[in-house]
Coordinates of C-alpha atoms and ligand atoms in Angstrom, one line a residue:
M1 CA 26.2 -6.7 -4.6
R2 CA 29.9 -6.3 -5.2
E3 CA 31.4 -8.2 -8.0
A4 CA 33.6 -11.0 -6.7
G5 CA 37.4 -10.5 -6.8
R6 CA 37.7 -7.0 -8.2
G7 CA 41.4 -7.4 -8.9
A8 CA 44.5 -5.6 -7.9
S9 CA 46.1 -2.1 -8.5
E10 CA 49.6 -0.7 -8.1
R11 CA 50.4 1.6 -5.1
N12 CA 53.6 3.2 -4.0
G13 CA 56.8 1.1 -4.6
S14 CA 56.1 -2.6 -4.3
E15 CA 52.8 -2.0 -2.4
R16 CA 49.8 -3.4 -4.1
L17 CA 46.1 -3.1 -3.3
F18 CA 43.7 -6.1 -3.9
E19 CA 40.0 -6.1 -3.6
G20 CA 38.0 -9.2 -2.7
E21 CA 34.8 -10.1 -0.9
P22 CA 34.7 -9.1 2.8
V23 CA 33.2 -11.9 4.8
G24 CA 34.5 -11.5 8.4
P25 CA 34.6 -7.9 9.7
G26 CA 37.7 -6.6 11.4
F27 CA 41.0 -5.0 10.5
A28 CA 44.4 -6.6 10.8
I29 CA 48.1 -6.4 9.8
G30 CA 50.5 -9.4 10.0
P31 CA 53.0 -11.5 8.1
A32 CA 51.6 -13.8 5.4
F33 CA 51.6 -17.5 6.1
I34 CA 50.8 -19.3 2.9
T35 CA 49.3 -22.7 3.3
G36 CA 48.0 -25.2 0.9
E37 CA 47.0 -28.8 1.2
T38 CA 48.3 -31.8 -0.5
P39 CA 45.7 -32.4 -3.1
V40 CA 43.6 -35.5 -2.7
P41 CA 44.8 -37.7 -5.5
E42 CA 42.2 -38.7 -8.1
P43 CA 42.0 -42.4 -7.3
E44 CA 44.6 -43.9 -9.6
I45 CA 43.5 -47.5 -9.2
R46 CA 39.8 -47.7 -9.9
Q47 CA 39.3 -51.4 -10.4
S48 CA 40.0 -53.3 -7.2
T49 CA 42.2 -56.3 -7.0
R50 CA 40.8 -57.0 -3.5
T51 CA 37.5 -58.7 -2.7
P52 CA 34.4 -56.5 -2.2
D53 CA 34.4 -57.6 1.5
Q54 CA 38.0 -56.3 1.9
E55 CA 37.1 -53.0 0.2
R56 CA 34.1 -52.7 2.4
D57 CA 36.3 -53.2 5.5
R58 CA 38.7 -50.4 4.2
F59 CA 35.7 -48.1 3.7
N60 CA 34.3 -48.9 7.2
D61 CA 37.7 -48.2 8.7
A62 CA 37.9 -44.8 6.9
V63 CA 34.4 -44.0 8.2
G64 CA 35.4 -44.9 11.7
R65 CA 38.5 -42.6 11.5
S66 CA 36.5 -39.8 10.0
I67 CA 33.9 -40.0 12.8
S68 CA 36.5 -40.0 15.4
Q69 CA 38.2 -36.9 13.8
L70 CA 34.9 -35.1 13.7
T71 CA 34.3 -36.0 17.4
K72 CA 37.8 -34.5 18.2
L73 CA 36.9 -31.4 16.2
R74 CA 33.7 -31.1 18.2
G75 CA 35.8 -31.4 21.4
R76 CA 37.9 -28.4 20.2
L77 CA 34.8 -26.4 19.5
A78 CA 34.1 -26.4 23.2
L79 CA 37.0 -24.0 23.5
L80 CA 35.4 -21.5 21.1
P81 CA 32.8 -18.9 22.0
E82 CA 29.3 -20.2 22.3
E83 CA 28.2 -18.4 19.2
S84 CA 30.8 -20.1 17.1
Q85 CA 29.9 -23.5 18.6
L86 CA 26.2 -23.0 17.6
E87 CA 27.3 -22.1 14.1
I88 CA 29.7 -24.9 13.5
S89 CA 28.0 -27.8 15.3
P90 CA 25.1 -28.2 12.9
L91 CA 27.6 -28.6 10.0
L92 CA 29.5 -31.3 11.9
D93 CA 26.1 -33.0 12.5
V94 CA 25.5 -32.9 8.7
Y95 CA 28.9 -34.6 8.1
Q96 CA 28.3 -37.2 10.8
R97 CA 24.9 -38.0 9.4
M98 CA 26.3 -38.5 6.0
L99 CA 28.9 -40.9 7.5
G100 CA 26.1 -42.9 9.1
P101 CA 23.6 -45.1 7.3
S102 CA 22.9 -42.8 4.4
R103 CA 22.3 -42.6 0.7
L104 CA 26.1 -41.9 0.4
Q105 CA 27.0 -45.0 2.2
R106 CA 24.6 -47.2 0.2
G107 CA 25.9 -45.7 -3.0
V108 CA 29.5 -46.4 -2.1
M109 CA 28.7 -50.0 -1.2
A110 CA 26.9 -50.5 -4.5
R111 CA 29.9 -49.2 -6.4
I112 CA 32.3 -51.4 -4.4
D113 CA 30.0 -54.4 -5.3
D114 CA 30.6 -53.3 -9.0
G115 CA 34.3 -53.9 -8.5
L116 CA 35.6 -50.4 -7.6
T117 CA 38.2 -49.6 -5.0
A118 CA 36.8 -47.9 -1.9
E119 CA 38.4 -44.6 -2.8
A120 CA 37.1 -44.7 -6.4
A121 CA 33.7 -45.6 -5.0
V122 CA 33.7 -42.7 -2.5
H123 CA 35.0 -40.3 -5.2
D124 CA 32.4 -41.2 -7.8
E125 CA 29.5 -41.4 -5.3
T126 CA 30.2 -38.0 -3.6
E127 CA 30.8 -36.3 -6.9
A128 CA 27.6 -37.8 -8.3
L129 CA 25.6 -36.5 -5.3
A130 CA 27.3 -33.1 -5.5
L131 CA 26.5 -32.8 -9.2
A132 CA 22.9 -33.8 -8.6
M133 CA 22.6 -30.9 -6.2
L134 CA 24.0 -28.5 -8.8
A135 CA 22.0 -29.9 -11.7
P136 CA 19.0 -27.9 -13.2
H137 CA 15.6 -28.9 -11.7
D138 CA 12.8 -29.0 -14.3
G139 CA 15.2 -27.7 -16.9
K140 CA 16.0 -24.6 -14.7
K141 CA 19.4 -23.9 -13.2
P142 CA 19.2 -22.7 -9.6
V143 CA 19.9 -19.0 -9.2
G144 CA 20.5 -16.6 -6.4
E145 CA 19.9 -18.0 -2.9
D146 CA 18.9 -21.4 -4.4
A147 CA 22.2 -21.6 -6.3
A148 CA 24.1 -20.7 -3.1
A149 CA 22.2 -23.4 -1.1
A150 CA 22.8 -26.0 -3.8
E151 CA 26.6 -25.1 -3.8
R152 CA 26.7 -25.4 -0.1
R153 CA 25.0 -28.8 -0.2
A154 CA 27.3 -30.0 -3.0
G155 CA 30.3 -28.7 -0.9
E156 CA 29.1 -30.8 2.0
F157 CA 29.2 -34.0 0.0
R158 CA 32.6 -33.2 -1.5
E159 CA 33.9 -32.4 2.0
V160 CA 32.9 -35.7 3.4
G161 CA 34.3 -37.5 0.3
R162 CA 37.6 -35.7 0.7
R163 CA 37.9 -36.7 4.3
L164 CA 37.1 -40.3 3.6
I165 CA 39.6 -40.4 0.7
H166 CA 42.3 -38.7 2.9
N167 CA 41.7 -41.5 5.4
L168 CA 41.7 -44.2 2.8
T169 CA 44.9 -43.0 1.2
R170 CA 46.5 -41.6 4.4
T171 CA 47.3 -38.2 2.9
P172 CA 47.9 -35.5 5.5
F173 CA 45.4 -32.7 6.1
L174 CA 46.1 -29.0 5.8
A175 CA 49.1 -28.1 8.1
L176 CA 47.9 -25.4 10.4
R177 CA 49.9 -26.6 13.3
H178 CA 53.0 -24.5 12.4
L179 CA 51.1 -21.3 12.0
P180 CA 53.0 -18.5 13.7
D181 CA 51.1 -16.3 16.2
G182 CA 49.5 -13.2 14.6
A183 CA 50.0 -14.4 11.0
V184 CA 47.6 -13.8 8.1
L185 CA 46.6 -17.1 6.8
V186 CA 46.6 -17.2 3.0
A187 CA 45.4 -20.1 0.9
E188 CA 43.8 -20.7 -2.4
T189 CA 40.9 -22.3 -0.7
L190 CA 40.0 -23.5 2.8
R191 CA 37.6 -26.2 3.7
P192 CA 35.0 -25.5 6.4
S193 CA 36.4 -28.2 8.7
D194 CA 39.9 -26.7 8.4
A195 CA 38.5 -23.2 9.1
A196 CA 37.0 -24.7 12.2
L197 CA 40.5 -25.8 13.3
I198 CA 41.9 -22.2 13.3
D199 CA 42.4 -20.8 16.7
P200 CA 41.0 -17.2 16.4
S201 CA 43.2 -15.9 19.2
R202 CA 46.3 -16.8 17.2
V203 CA 45.4 -15.7 13.7
A204 CA 45.3 -12.1 12.6
A205 CA 43.2 -12.6 9.5
V206 CA 42.4 -15.1 6.7
V207 CA 42.6 -14.3 3.0
L208 CA 41.7 -16.7 0.3
E209 CA 42.0 -16.5 -3.4
G210 CA 38.8 -18.5 -3.9
G211 CA 35.5 -18.9 -2.0
G212 CA 32.3 -17.0 -1.8
T213 CA 30.5 -15.0 0.8
T214 CA 27.7 -17.4 1.5
G215 CA 29.7 -20.7 1.7
H216 CA 30.3 -22.5 4.9
T217 CA 33.9 -21.4 5.1
A218 CA 32.7 -17.8 5.1
I219 CA 30.1 -18.6 7.8
M220 CA 32.8 -20.3 9.9
L221 CA 35.3 -17.4 9.6
R222 CA 32.6 -15.0 10.5
A223 CA 31.5 -17.1 13.4
L224 CA 35.0 -17.3 14.7
G225 CA 35.3 -13.5 14.5
I226 CA 38.3 -13.6 12.2
P227 CA 38.8 -10.6 9.8
S228 CA 38.5 -12.4 6.5
V229 CA 38.4 -11.6 2.8
L230 CA 37.7 -14.1 0.1
A231 CA 37.9 -14.1 -3.7
V232 CA 41.1 -12.1 -3.7
H233 CA 42.3 -13.0 -7.2
G234 CA 46.0 -12.9 -8.0
L235 CA 47.2 -12.3 -4.4
L236 CA 49.3 -15.5 -4.2
D237 CA 51.2 -14.6 -7.4
G238 CA 54.3 -12.8 -6.0
L239 CA 53.4 -13.3 -2.3
A240 CA 56.1 -14.8 -0.1
D241 CA 55.8 -16.2 3.4
G242 CA 56.4 -13.5 6.0
M243 CA 55.5 -10.6 3.6
A244 CA 53.3 -8.1 5.4
L245 CA 49.6 -7.9 4.6
V246 CA 47.0 -5.4 5.7
V247 CA 43.5 -6.9 5.7
D248 CA 40.3 -4.9 5.9
G249 CA 37.4 -7.4 6.5
D250 CA 34.8 -4.6 6.3
T251 CA 35.7 -3.3 2.8
G252 CA 37.4 -6.4 1.3
Q253 CA 40.7 -4.5 0.7
V254 CA 44.0 -6.3 1.1
I255 CA 47.3 -4.5 0.8
R256 CA 50.4 -6.6 0.0
D257 CA 53.8 -5.5 1.0
P258 CA 52.7 -2.1 2.5
D259 CA 55.2 0.8 2.7
A260 CA 56.1 2.4 6.0
R261 CA 53.4 5.0 5.9
T262 CA 50.6 2.4 5.2
V263 CA 52.0 0.3 8.0
R264 CA 51.8 3.2 10.5
Q265 CA 48.2 4.0 9.3
A266 CA 47.2 0.3 9.6
R267 CA 48.6 0.0 13.1
R268 CA 46.5 3.1 14.2
H269 CA 43.5 1.5 12.5
V270 CA 44.0 -1.8 14.3
A271 CA 44.1 -0.1 17.6
A272 CA 41.0 2.0 16.9
Y273 CA 39.2 -1.1 15.7
A274 CA 40.1 -3.0 18.9
R275 CA 38.7 -0.1 20.9
E276 CA 35.5 0.0 18.9
R277 CA 35.0 -3.8 19.2
Q278 CA 35.4 -3.6 22.9
E279 CA 32.9 -0.8 23.1
L280 CA 30.3 -2.6 20.8
G281 CA 30.8 -5.8 22.8
R282 CA 30.1 -4.0 26.0
L283 CA 26.9 -2.6 24.5
R284 CA 25.5 -6.1 24.0
R285 CA 24.6 -6.3 27.7
L286 CA 23.6 -2.7 28.1
S287 CA 20.0 -1.5 27.8
S288 CA 18.7 0.3 24.7
R289 CA 17.5 3.3 26.7
M290 CA 18.0 6.8 25.3
A291 CA 20.1 9.4 27.1
S292 CA 16.7 11.0 28.0
G293 CA 15.3 7.8 29.4
E294 CA 13.0 6.4 26.7
K295 CA 13.3 2.7 26.1
I296 CA 13.7 1.7 22.4
Q297 CA 13.1 -1.9 21.5
L298 CA 15.9 -3.2 19.2
Q299 CA 15.2 -6.5 17.6
A300 CA 16.6 -8.7 14.8
N301 CA 15.3 -9.8 11.4
L302 CA 15.9 -13.5 10.8
E303 CA 16.0 -15.1 7.4
L304 CA 17.5 -18.5 8.2
P305 CA 17.6 -20.3 11.6
G306 CA 21.4 -20.4 11.1
E307 CA 21.5 -16.7 12.0
L308 CA 20.3 -17.5 15.6
P309 CA 23.9 -17.3 17.1
L310 CA 24.4 -13.9 15.5
I311 CA 21.2 -12.7 17.1
A312 CA 22.4 -13.9 20.5
Q313 CA 25.8 -12.1 19.8
S314 CA 24.1 -8.9 18.8
G315 CA 22.2 -8.3 22.0
A316 CA 18.9 -8.0 20.1
A317 CA 15.8 -8.1 22.3
G318 CA 14.1 -10.8 20.3
I319 CA 13.1 -11.3 16.6
G320 CA 11.0 -8.6 15.1
L321 CA 10.6 -10.3 11.8
L322 CA 11.1 -14.0 11.0
R323 CA 10.8 -14.4 7.3
T324 CA 9.4 -17.9 6.7
E325 CA 10.2 -18.0 3.0
F326 CA 13.3 -20.1 3.5
L327 CA 11.1 -23.1 4.3
F328 CA 9.6 -23.0 0.8
I329 CA 12.5 -21.8 -1.3
N330 CA 14.3 -25.1 -1.9
A331 CA 11.5 -27.4 -1.1
E332 CA 10.3 -30.0 -3.5
T333 CA 7.2 -30.6 -1.4
L334 CA 5.3 -28.3 0.9
P335 CA 6.7 -28.2 4.4
D336 CA 3.9 -29.7 6.4
E337 CA 2.7 -28.6 9.8
A338 CA 5.1 -30.9 11.7
T339 CA 8.1 -29.7 9.7
Q340 CA 7.2 -26.1 10.2
Y341 CA 6.5 -26.7 13.9
E342 CA 10.0 -28.2 14.4
V343 CA 11.6 -25.1 12.9
Y344 CA 9.5 -22.5 14.6
S345 CA 9.6 -24.1 18.0
G346 CA 13.4 -24.4 17.7
V347 CA 13.7 -20.7 17.1
V348 CA 11.1 -19.7 19.7
S349 CA 12.8 -21.9 22.4
A350 CA 16.2 -20.5 21.5
M351 CA 14.9 -17.0 22.1
G352 CA 13.9 -17.9 25.7
S353 CA 11.8 -15.1 27.1
D354 CA 12.5 -12.7 24.2
P355 CA 9.6 -12.5 21.7
T356 CA 9.6 -13.9 18.2
T357 CA 7.5 -12.3 15.5
I358 CA 6.8 -14.9 12.8
R359 CA 5.6 -13.6 9.4
V360 CA 3.4 -16.0 7.4
L361 CA 4.6 -16.8 3.9
D362 CA 5.3 -13.7 1.8
W363 CA 5.8 -15.4 -1.6
G364 CA 6.5 -12.9 -4.3
G365 CA 4.8 -13.6 -7.7
E366 CA 8.1 -13.8 -9.5
K367 CA 9.5 -16.7 -7.5
Q368 CA 9.3 -20.3 -8.5
S369 CA 8.5 -23.1 -6.1
D370 CA 8.0 -26.7 -6.8
A371 CA 6.3 -27.0 -3.4
L372 CA 3.8 -24.2 -4.1
A373 CA 3.0 -25.7 -7.5
Q374 CA 1.3 -28.5 -5.6
V375 CA -1.4 -26.1 -4.4
G376 CA -1.9 -24.9 -7.9
F377 CA 0.4 -21.8 -7.7
S378 CA 2.2 -21.7 -10.9
G379 CA 4.4 -18.6 -10.3
D380 CA 5.5 -18.9 -13.9
G381 CA 5.1 -15.3 -14.8
E382 CA 1.4 -15.4 -15.4
D383 CA 1.3 -12.0 -13.7
E384 CA 2.6 -9.4 -16.2
N385 CA 3.9 -7.4 -13.2
P386 CA 4.7 -9.9 -10.4
A387 CA 5.3 -7.2 -7.7
L388 CA 1.6 -6.2 -8.2
G389 CA 0.3 -9.8 -8.5
L390 CA -0.6 -12.7 -6.3
R391 CA 1.8 -12.2 -3.4
G392 CA 1.8 -12.2 0.4
I393 CA -1.6 -12.5 2.0
R394 CA -3.3 -12.6 -1.4
L395 CA -1.7 -15.9 -2.3
L396 CA -2.4 -17.3 1.2
L397 CA -6.1 -16.4 1.1
R398 CA -6.3 -17.9 -2.4
H399 CA -4.8 -21.2 -1.0
P400 CA -6.0 -21.2 2.6
A401 CA -4.6 -24.7 3.3
L402 CA -1.2 -23.1 3.3
L403 CA -2.2 -20.5 5.8
E404 CA -4.0 -23.1 8.0
A405 CA -0.8 -25.3 8.2
Q406 CA 1.3 -22.3 9.0
F407 CA -1.0 -20.9 11.7
A408 CA -1.3 -24.4 13.3
A409 CA 2.5 -24.8 13.4
I410 CA 3.0 -21.3 14.8
L411 CA 0.3 -21.7 17.4
R412 CA 1.9 -24.9 18.6
A413 CA 5.3 -23.3 18.7
A414 CA 3.8 -20.4 20.7
A415 CA 3.5 -22.8 23.7
K416 CA 7.3 -22.7 23.9
G417 CA 7.7 -19.0 24.4
S418 CA 6.5 -15.6 23.3
V419 CA 5.2 -15.3 19.8
Q420 CA 3.5 -12.8 17.5
I421 CA 2.2 -13.4 14.0
L422 CA 2.5 -11.0 11.1
L423 CA 0.4 -10.9 7.8
P424 CA 2.4 -9.6 4.8
M425 CA 1.3 -7.4 1.9
V426 CA -2.1 -6.3 3.3
T427 CA -4.1 -3.8 1.3
L428 CA -7.6 -4.3 2.7
A429 CA -9.1 -4.7 6.1
G430 CA -11.1 -7.5 4.7
E431 CA -8.0 -9.6 4.2
I432 CA -7.2 -9.3 7.9
V433 CA -10.8 -10.2 8.8
V434 CA -10.7 -13.4 6.7
A435 CA -7.2 -14.3 7.9
R436 CA -8.3 -13.8 11.5
E437 CA -11.3 -16.1 11.0
I438 CA -9.0 -18.8 9.7
Y439 CA -6.6 -18.2 12.6
E440 CA -9.3 -18.6 15.2
R441 CA -10.7 -21.6 13.5
V442 CA -7.3 -23.3 13.5
A443 CA -6.9 -22.4 17.2
R444 CA -10.3 -24.0 18.1
R445 CA -9.4 -27.1 16.2
L446 CA -6.1 -27.6 17.9
K447 CA -7.7 -26.9 21.3
R448 CA -10.4 -29.5 20.6
K449 CA -7.7 -32.0 19.9
G450 CA -6.1 -31.2 23.3
I451 CA -3.0 -29.8 21.6
E452 CA -1.1 -27.2 23.7
I453 CA -1.1 -23.8 22.0
G454 CA -0.1 -20.3 23.1
D455 CA -2.6 -19.0 25.7
P456 CA -3.8 -16.3 25.2
L457 CA -3.5 -16.6 21.4
P458 CA -0.5 -14.8 20.0
P459 CA -1.1 -11.3 18.8
L460 CA -1.9 -11.0 15.1
G461 CA -0.4 -8.0 13.3
A462 CA -0.3 -6.5 9.8
M463 CA 2.7 -5.4 7.7
I464 CA 2.3 -1.9 6.4
E465 CA 4.2 -2.0 3.2
T466 CA 1.8 -0.6 0.5
P467 CA 0.6 2.9 0.2
A468 CA -3.0 1.6 0.6
A469 CA -2.1 0.1 4.0
A470 CA -0.2 3.2 5.1
L471 CA -3.1 5.5 4.2
M472 CA -5.6 3.1 5.9
A473 CA -3.4 2.4 8.8
G474 CA -5.9 3.6 11.4
T475 CA -8.6 1.3 10.0
L476 CA -6.2 -1.7 9.7
A477 CA -5.0 -1.1 13.3
R478 CA -8.5 -1.6 14.6
H479 CA -8.5 -5.1 13.2
V480 CA -5.1 -6.2 14.4
D481 CA -3.0 -6.2 17.6
F482 CA 0.0 -4.5 16.2
L483 CA 1.5 -3.0 13.0
A484 CA 4.9 -3.4 11.5
I485 CA 6.1 -1.0 8.8
G486 CA 8.0 -2.7 6.0
T487 CA 9.8 0.2 4.4
N488 CA 11.5 -2.0 1.7
D489 CA 8.3 -2.5 -0.1
L490 CA 6.6 0.7 1.1
T491 CA 9.4 2.6 -0.7
M492 CA 9.1 0.5 -3.8
Y493 CA 5.3 0.9 -4.1
T494 CA 5.2 4.6 -3.1
L495 CA 7.9 5.7 -5.5
A496 CA 7.1 3.2 -8.3
A497 CA 10.7 2.1 -8.2
D498 CA 11.6 -1.6 -8.1
R499 CA 13.7 -2.4 -5.0
A500 CA 15.8 -4.8 -7.1
S501 CA 16.4 -2.7 -10.1
A502 CA 19.8 -1.1 -10.7
E503 CA 18.2 1.2 -13.3
V504 CA 16.1 3.0 -10.8
A505 CA 18.3 2.6 -7.8
S506 CA 18.8 6.3 -7.4
L507 CA 15.0 6.8 -7.4
Y508 CA 14.4 4.1 -4.8
D509 CA 15.0 6.1 -1.6
P510 CA 13.3 5.5 1.8
L511 CA 14.2 9.0 2.7
H512 CA 12.0 10.4 0.0
P513 CA 9.6 12.9 1.7
A514 CA 6.6 10.8 0.5
V515 CA 7.8 7.7 2.3
L516 CA 8.7 9.6 5.4
T517 CA 5.3 11.2 5.4
M518 CA 3.7 7.8 5.2
I519 CA 5.8 6.4 8.0
S520 CA 4.8 9.4 10.2
G521 CA 1.1 8.9 9.3
V522 CA 1.2 5.2 10.2
V523 CA 2.9 5.9 13.6
T524 CA 0.3 8.6 14.4
A525 CA -2.6 6.3 13.4
A526 CA -1.2 3.4 15.5
L527 CA -0.7 5.6 18.5
H528 CA -4.3 6.9 18.1
E529 CA -5.6 3.4 18.1
R530 CA -3.3 2.5 21.0
K531 CA -1.7 -0.3 19.0
P532 CA 2.1 -0.9 19.0
V533 CA 3.9 -0.2 15.8
S534 CA 7.4 -1.2 14.8
L535 CA 9.6 -0.8 11.7
C536 CA 11.5 -3.7 10.1
G537 CA 12.7 -2.5 6.7
E538 CA 16.4 -2.1 6.0
I539 CA 16.5 1.5 7.2
A540 CA 15.9 0.2 10.7
G541 CA 19.5 -0.9 10.7
D542 CA 21.0 2.3 9.5
P543 CA 22.4 4.2 12.5
R544 CA 22.3 7.5 10.5
I545 CA 18.6 7.3 10.3
T546 CA 17.9 6.0 13.8
P547 CA 17.3 9.5 15.4
L548 CA 14.8 10.4 12.6
L549 CA 12.8 7.2 13.2
I550 CA 12.7 7.7 16.9
G551 CA 11.7 11.4 16.3
L552 CA 8.9 10.1 14.1
G553 CA 7.6 8.3 17.1
L554 CA 8.9 4.7 16.6
R555 CA 9.8 2.8 19.8
S556 CA 10.6 -0.5 18.2
L557 CA 13.0 -1.3 15.3
S558 CA 13.9 -4.6 13.8
M559 CA 17.1 -5.0 11.7
T560 CA 19.8 -7.3 10.5
A561 CA 21.4 -8.7 13.7
S562 CA 24.9 -7.2 13.0
A563 CA 23.4 -3.7 12.9
V564 CA 22.0 -3.8 16.5
P565 CA 25.1 -2.7 18.4
R566 CA 25.7 0.4 16.3
V567 CA 22.1 1.4 16.4
K568 CA 22.1 0.9 20.1
Q569 CA 25.1 3.2 20.4
V570 CA 23.1 5.9 18.7
V571 CA 20.0 5.3 20.8
R572 CA 22.0 5.5 24.0
S573 CA 23.6 8.8 23.1
S574 CA 20.5 10.5 21.8
R575 CA 17.9 12.6 23.5
Y576 CA 14.2 12.3 22.5
E577 CA 13.7 16.0 22.3
D578 CA 16.5 16.4 19.8
C579 CA 15.2 13.5 17.7
H580 CA 11.7 15.0 17.7
R581 CA 13.0 18.4 16.6
L582 CA 15.0 16.7 13.8
A583 CA 11.9 14.8 12.6
R584 CA 9.8 18.0 12.5
R585 CA 12.5 19.7 10.4
V586 CA 12.9 16.7 8.1
L587 CA 9.1 16.5 7.5
A588 CA 9.1 20.2 6.5
E589 CA 11.7 19.5 3.7
T590 CA 10.7 18.6 0.2
E591 CA 14.1 17.5 -1.3
K592 CA 15.9 14.2 -0.4
E593 CA 19.2 16.0 -0.5
D594 CA 18.1 18.4 2.2
I595 CA 16.9 15.6 4.3
R596 CA 20.2 13.8 4.1
R597 CA 22.0 17.1 5.0
L598 CA 19.9 17.5 8.1
L599 CA 20.7 13.9 9.2
E600 CA 24.4 14.5 8.5
E601 CA 24.4 17.7 10.6
F602 CA 22.5 15.9 13.4
R603 CA 25.2 13.2 13.5
E604 CA 28.0 15.7 13.6
N605 CA 26.6 17.7 16.5
Ligands
LIG1 C1 9.8 -4.8 3.9 O1 9.1 -4.8 2.8 O2 10.3 -3.7 4.4 C2 10.0 -6.0 4.7 C3 10.5 -6.0 5.9 O3 9.6 -7.2 4.1 P1 10.6 -7.9 3.0 O4 11.9 -7.2 2.9 O5 10.7 -9.3 3.4 O6 9.7 -7.8 1.7
LIG2 MG1 8.0 -6.6 2.3

């Protein structure tokens, strides 16, 4: 991952180049419009001279105003593209729930009873809730995705607190009304609800000095389709309203005060980008059939239900891999069958007639989970080498109650649409046999209870992500309904190179001849057993590799949603014969460099 805010460098004359975090793809040039908001004053008067009843009335009045503002905001959303609405609405739901009878409201009332002013009570309560989110659990500070989720949640409390205090103190909100058309909005920070107020047809780009790629503001800007770069440190120092800015939302580069040559280049780039967007947008509705007629299924991988709008936008034909780990990551208690059913059925229904492939929990040995500790899984590093320890199907078979609850929830969700189930980290046919017994037992139990489940039972498949599974693919295929090749792990285990290690990053290469030979062998074995096979590792989303994967015999690829249009473009312009010839030549090579050269040559021809 890039380091946030990589700073600035001098260019010609007064031109300066800044590097930040790209969060909204796109390219733009326009005059800077610097905006800031009147800071919410720390409540000066903390002890109230009013009665608690009067303070409560003031608070209720501010709640009423806040709700009606959010309702208005929701009305404005109706003008945005459907994808953006789907992205932003859940956040407004969160705010509105917080403003209803909630822990926040009870906490504020208790502080008012203790003699505080309404604004001091709101400030202290929302800050306390935010800090509780960010505090270490069991002595451990959240890291990675957990930390990002905790920060988002803390941000939600602070956002609601600020809105309430704005309304109690009658301080104005961020002034976006006077934003000139085509301007680049620049601010130190931007709150998600203010981002939602931006009219994407009027703003060329958004650049912020602060902010991170996973926050709600970033999500909003992406959903609105605005080229955006965050964490551009130092941009505001020396920037004046109206000064030209060139913004590259794909690379994170921002050029301040560009010279005439850079401006000419940027204008050409803007025009080319607009053409490309039009072309990719058009692709969404077109089929993913090759120039020679073969149909290639292009699906999306989903890590969080929040990505659903992006999937709709991408034109993916269903979900090829729904990773269910998100349900367990931040959970203090195990998500029960009902909770899981809610989530899965929501996703399955949203996909309509397109299929959803749900992978049962693939918990890695190195991850911690309070929830999983309840079934006796410690995850505290007992395994010397976690990647080779109790993960995926091994963990589930050691704690079958986990698998039973997950199967039951998925089976019930299958009544809402088209579902497939995937078993992760398989190395033995016996693991599939036991998992299938549990699966069928759970199905019989649900049927006995008269609960509606998928009929016929959803297909059960196995991930091929270990060399053992790849070499035994034919045997495994006889026990399942389909195979899915996970090249992220297959590469790691085949090359003995950790997928997360920077030290061996140059050795971790899915184009290594050993990995490609394995993929080829799996596809051949699956075809021999007449079982469908797909590929859902990261290389599925790399358009440079698409012709090779097709040439190796794959007809189904699942990738990050945003990659679908570019991969589709390659599929539509390729002929199967050429891909097949490319694959044969690639399989004859022994050096990675030569393989890359062949792919490059194929692209250029
Ligand atoms: C893979 O290993 O390629 C895969 C798709 O699974 P994950 O990335 O979730 O391990
Ligand atoms: Mg994997």
